[in-house]
Short mmCIF file of C-alpha atoms in Angstrom, two decimals:
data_model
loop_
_atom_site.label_atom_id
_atom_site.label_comp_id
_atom_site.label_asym_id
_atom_site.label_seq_id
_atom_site.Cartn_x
_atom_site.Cartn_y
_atom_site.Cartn_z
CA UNK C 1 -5.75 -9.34 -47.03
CA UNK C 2 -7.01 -7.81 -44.13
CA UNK C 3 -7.31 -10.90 -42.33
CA UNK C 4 -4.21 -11.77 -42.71
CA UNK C 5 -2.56 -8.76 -41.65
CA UNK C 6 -5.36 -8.91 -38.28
CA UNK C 7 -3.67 -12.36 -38.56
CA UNK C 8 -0.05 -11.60 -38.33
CA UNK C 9 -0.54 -8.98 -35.91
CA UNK C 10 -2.27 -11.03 -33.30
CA UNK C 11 0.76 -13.56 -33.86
CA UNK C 12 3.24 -10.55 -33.10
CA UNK C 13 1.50 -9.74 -29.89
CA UNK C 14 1.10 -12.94 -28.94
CA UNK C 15 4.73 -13.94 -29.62
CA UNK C 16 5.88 -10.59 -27.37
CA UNK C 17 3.83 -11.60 -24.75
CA UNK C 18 5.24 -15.18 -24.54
CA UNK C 19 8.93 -13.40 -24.83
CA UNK C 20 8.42 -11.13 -21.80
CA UNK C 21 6.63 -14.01 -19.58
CA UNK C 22 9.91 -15.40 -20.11
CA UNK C 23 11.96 -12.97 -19.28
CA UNK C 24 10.44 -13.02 -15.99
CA UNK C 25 12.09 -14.53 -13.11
CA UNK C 26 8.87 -17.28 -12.32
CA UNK C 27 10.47 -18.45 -8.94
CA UNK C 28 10.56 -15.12 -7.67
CA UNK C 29 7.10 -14.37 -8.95
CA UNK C 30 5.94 -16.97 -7.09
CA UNK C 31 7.51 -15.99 -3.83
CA UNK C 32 6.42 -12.43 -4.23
CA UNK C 33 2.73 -13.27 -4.74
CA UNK C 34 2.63 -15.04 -1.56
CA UNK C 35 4.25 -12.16 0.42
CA UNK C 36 1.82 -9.62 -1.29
CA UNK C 37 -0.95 -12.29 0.18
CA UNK C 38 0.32 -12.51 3.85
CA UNK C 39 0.90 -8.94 3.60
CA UNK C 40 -3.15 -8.36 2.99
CA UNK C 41 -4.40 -11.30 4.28
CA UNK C 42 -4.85 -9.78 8.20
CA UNK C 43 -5.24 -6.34 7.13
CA UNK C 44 -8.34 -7.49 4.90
CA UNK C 45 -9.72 -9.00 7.92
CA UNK C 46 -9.71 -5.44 9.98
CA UNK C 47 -11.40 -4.17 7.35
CA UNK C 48 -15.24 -3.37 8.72
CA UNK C 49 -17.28 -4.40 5.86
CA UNK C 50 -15.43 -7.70 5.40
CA UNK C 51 -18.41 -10.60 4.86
CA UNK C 52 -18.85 -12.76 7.85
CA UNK C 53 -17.98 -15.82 4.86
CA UNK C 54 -14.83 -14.48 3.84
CA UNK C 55 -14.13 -13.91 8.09
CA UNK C 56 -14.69 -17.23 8.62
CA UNK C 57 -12.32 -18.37 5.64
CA UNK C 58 -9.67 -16.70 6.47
CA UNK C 59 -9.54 -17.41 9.86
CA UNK C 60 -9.57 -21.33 9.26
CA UNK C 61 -6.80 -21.02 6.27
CA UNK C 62 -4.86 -19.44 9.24
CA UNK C 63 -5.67 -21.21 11.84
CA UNK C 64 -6.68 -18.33 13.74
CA UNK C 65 -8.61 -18.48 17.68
CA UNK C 66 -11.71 -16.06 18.77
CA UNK C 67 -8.82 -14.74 20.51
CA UNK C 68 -6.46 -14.45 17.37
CA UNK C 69 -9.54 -12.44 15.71
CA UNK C 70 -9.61 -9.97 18.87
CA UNK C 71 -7.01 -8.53 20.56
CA UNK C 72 -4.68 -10.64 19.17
CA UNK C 73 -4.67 -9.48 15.46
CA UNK C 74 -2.72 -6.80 15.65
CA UNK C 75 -0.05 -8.77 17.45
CA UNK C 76 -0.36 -11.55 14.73
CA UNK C 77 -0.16 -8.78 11.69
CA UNK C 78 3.32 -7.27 13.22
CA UNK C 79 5.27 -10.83 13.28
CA UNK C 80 4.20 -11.38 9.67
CA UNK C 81 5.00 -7.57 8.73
CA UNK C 82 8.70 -8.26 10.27
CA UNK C 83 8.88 -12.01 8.84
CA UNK C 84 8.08 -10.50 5.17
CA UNK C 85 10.57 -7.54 5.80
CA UNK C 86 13.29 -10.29 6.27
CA UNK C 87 12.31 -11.75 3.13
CA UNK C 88 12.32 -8.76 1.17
CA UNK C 89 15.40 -7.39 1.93
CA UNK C 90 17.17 -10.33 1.01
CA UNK C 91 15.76 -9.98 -2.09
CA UNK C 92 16.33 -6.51 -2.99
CA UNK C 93 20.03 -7.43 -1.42
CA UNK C 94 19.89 -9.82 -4.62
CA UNK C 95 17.63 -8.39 -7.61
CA UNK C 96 17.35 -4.48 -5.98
CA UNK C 97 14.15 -3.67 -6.67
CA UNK C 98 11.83 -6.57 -8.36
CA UNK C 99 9.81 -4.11 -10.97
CA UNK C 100 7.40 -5.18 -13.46
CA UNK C 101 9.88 -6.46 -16.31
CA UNK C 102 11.36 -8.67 -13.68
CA UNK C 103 8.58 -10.08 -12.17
CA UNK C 104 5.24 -8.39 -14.06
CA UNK C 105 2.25 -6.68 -12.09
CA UNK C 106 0.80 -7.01 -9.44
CA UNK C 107 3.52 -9.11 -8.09
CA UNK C 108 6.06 -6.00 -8.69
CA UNK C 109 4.00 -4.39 -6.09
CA UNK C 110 4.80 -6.99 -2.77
CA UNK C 111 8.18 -5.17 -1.60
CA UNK C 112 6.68 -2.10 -1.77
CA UNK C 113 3.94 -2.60 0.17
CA UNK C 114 5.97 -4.82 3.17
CA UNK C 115 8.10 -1.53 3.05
CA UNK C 116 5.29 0.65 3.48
CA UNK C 117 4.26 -1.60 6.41
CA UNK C 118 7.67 -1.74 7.97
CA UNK C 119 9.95 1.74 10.00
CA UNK C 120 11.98 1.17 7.21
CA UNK C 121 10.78 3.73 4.64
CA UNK C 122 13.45 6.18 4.83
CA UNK C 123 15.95 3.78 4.25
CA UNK C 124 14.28 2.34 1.29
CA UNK C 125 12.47 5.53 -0.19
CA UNK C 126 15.41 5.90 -2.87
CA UNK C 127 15.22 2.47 -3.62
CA UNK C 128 11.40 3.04 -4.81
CA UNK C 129 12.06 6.20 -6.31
CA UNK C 130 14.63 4.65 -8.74
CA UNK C 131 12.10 1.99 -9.32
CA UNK C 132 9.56 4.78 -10.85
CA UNK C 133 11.99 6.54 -12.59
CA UNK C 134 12.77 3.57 -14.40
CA UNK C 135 8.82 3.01 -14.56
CA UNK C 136 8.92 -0.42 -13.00
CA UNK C 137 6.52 0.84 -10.48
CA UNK C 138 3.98 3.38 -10.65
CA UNK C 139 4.28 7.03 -9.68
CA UNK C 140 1.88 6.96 -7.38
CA UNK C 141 3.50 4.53 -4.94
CA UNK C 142 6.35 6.79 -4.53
CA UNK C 143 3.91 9.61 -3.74
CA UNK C 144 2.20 7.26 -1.26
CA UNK C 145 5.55 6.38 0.20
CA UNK C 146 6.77 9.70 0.25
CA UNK C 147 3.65 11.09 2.26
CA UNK C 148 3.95 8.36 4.71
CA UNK C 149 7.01 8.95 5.47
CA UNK C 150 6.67 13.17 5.76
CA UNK C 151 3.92 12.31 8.35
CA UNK C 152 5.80 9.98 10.32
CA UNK C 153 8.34 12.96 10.39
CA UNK C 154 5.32 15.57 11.46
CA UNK C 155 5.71 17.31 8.72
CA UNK C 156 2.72 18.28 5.93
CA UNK C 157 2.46 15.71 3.08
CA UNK C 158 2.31 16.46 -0.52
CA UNK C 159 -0.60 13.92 -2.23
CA UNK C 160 -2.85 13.82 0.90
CA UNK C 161 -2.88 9.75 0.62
CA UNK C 162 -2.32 9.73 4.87
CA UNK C 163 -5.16 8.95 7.06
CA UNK C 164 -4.32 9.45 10.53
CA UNK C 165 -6.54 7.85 13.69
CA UNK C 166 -6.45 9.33 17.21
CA UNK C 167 -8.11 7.17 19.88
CA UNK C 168 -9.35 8.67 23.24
CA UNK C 169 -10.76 6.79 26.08
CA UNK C 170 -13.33 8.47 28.59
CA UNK C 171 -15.30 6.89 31.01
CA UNK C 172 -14.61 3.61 29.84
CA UNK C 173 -15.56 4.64 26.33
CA UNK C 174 -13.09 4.35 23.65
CA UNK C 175 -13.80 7.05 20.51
CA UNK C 176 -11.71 7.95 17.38
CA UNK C 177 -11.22 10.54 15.29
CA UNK C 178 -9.87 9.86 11.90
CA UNK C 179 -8.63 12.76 9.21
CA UNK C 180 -6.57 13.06 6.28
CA UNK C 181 -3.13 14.39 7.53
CA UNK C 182 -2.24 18.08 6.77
CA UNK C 183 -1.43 18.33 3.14
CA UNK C 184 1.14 20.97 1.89
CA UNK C 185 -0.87 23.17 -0.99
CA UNK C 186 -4.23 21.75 -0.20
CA UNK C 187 -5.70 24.16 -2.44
CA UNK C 188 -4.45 22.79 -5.42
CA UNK C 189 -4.00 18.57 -4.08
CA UNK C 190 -6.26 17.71 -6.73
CA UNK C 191 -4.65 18.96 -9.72
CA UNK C 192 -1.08 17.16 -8.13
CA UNK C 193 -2.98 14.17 -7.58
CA UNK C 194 -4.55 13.85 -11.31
CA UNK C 195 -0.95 14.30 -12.41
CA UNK C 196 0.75 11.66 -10.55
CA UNK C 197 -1.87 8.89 -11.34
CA UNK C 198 -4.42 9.24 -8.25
CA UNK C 199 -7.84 8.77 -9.64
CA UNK C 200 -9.83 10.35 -6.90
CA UNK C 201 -9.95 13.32 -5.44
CA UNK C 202 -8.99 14.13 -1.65
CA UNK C 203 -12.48 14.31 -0.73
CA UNK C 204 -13.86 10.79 -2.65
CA UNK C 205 -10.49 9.17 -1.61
CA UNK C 206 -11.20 10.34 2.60
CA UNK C 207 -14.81 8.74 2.02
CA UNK C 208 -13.50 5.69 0.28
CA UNK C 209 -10.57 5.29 2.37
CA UNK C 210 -11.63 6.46 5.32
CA UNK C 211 -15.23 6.76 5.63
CA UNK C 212 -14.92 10.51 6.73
CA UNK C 213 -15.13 13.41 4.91
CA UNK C 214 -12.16 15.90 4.16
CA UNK C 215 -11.28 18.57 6.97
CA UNK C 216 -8.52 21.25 6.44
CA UNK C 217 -5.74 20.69 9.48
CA UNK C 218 -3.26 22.45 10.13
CA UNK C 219 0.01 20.74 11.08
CA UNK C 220 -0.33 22.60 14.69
CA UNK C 221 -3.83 21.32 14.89
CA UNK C 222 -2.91 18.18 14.01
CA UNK C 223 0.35 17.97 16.00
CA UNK C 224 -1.85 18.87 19.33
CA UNK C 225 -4.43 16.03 18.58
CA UNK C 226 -1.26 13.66 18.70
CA UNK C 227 -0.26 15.52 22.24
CA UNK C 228 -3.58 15.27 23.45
CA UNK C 229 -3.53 11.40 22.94
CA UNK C 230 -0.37 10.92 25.11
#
């Protein structure tokens, strides 16, 4: 008897499954999952601990020069960043926002991260707040969102997920500074960020992130690092 109840409800799950794969729009899937890769793809290969192997792979699935891999990267990244934006927004134009019943995880993620990488986040913040409201995203992408764009607007984010980078040049000699970008309450950030679905705290999530530890800024302190930079 038990069996066959183990039985039957193996068959249930498996028959729900099969329902909500096809309840999914496939075609858009598809095209999502390849604009969530072109969206990584160059951003994976800035990353300093990428393996020489998986340098070298890249760079002949994309065709990419010595010179592509330099100083040319960045330039490379930005076209793709505004080619995907025109693809997303025809989508949302469509669909709205593609969540996870429409197209499943991860692929639910692609539009928000092309947003995230575009100067359109203020227009499209509501858009992604709807989205976790209706939990077809996760909370935490909002938060991310919405601290992205508070920084971009100099003003204090709330989930301390912004990681700012100043560069200064002297004597030929170009150094950065990195730090995590003035947080509201940053007394009690952790709490907030166990709440909203952040597994780390500030100070593992600077390290992992980052590779720096946490520092208390101000938004004045902060704010004259930026002016010092000009």
């Amino acid at each position: 008897m038990r069996y066959l109840l183990m039985a039957i409800l193996f068959s249930v799950v498996m028959n729900g499954q099969k329902t909500e794969e096809r309840s999914q729009n496939i075609e858009l899937k598809k095209e999502l999952a390849q604009i969530y890769k072109d969206d990584q793809i160059y951003r994976e290969l800035m990353q300093p601990n990428i393996a020489p192997e998986r340098k070298a792979e890249i760079a002949k699935e994309k065709n990419l020069s010595p010179e592509d891999l330099g100083n040319g990267l960045i330039k490379i990244m930005d076209e793709q960043d505004q080619n995907n934006l025109v693809k997303v927004e025809k989508i949302i134009e469509k669909y709205g926002y593609p969540g996870k019943s429409m197209v499943g995880e991860p692929e639910s993620y692609a539009v928000w991260y092309v947003i995230q990488h575009s100067p359109k986040i203020e227009k499209y913040l509501p858009l992604i707040k709807k989205a976790t409201d209706e939990e077809e995203l996760p909370f935490r992408l909002y938060a991310m969102m919405l601290d992205r764009k508070l920084m971009y607007e100099n003003k204090e984010q709330i989930y301390g997920t912004q990681v700012r980078s100043v560069f200064s040049t002297k004597s030929g000699k170009t150094t950065t500074l990195s730090f995590v970008w003035p947080i509201k309450d940053p007394d009690h950030v952790n709490e907030l960020r166990k709440k909203s679905g952040f597994g780390k705290t500030i100070e593992d999530y600077a390290k992992d992130m980052a590779g720096i530890e946490y520092k208390k800024y101000t938004l004045k302190e902060a704010l004259e690092l930026l002016e010092k930079k000009k």
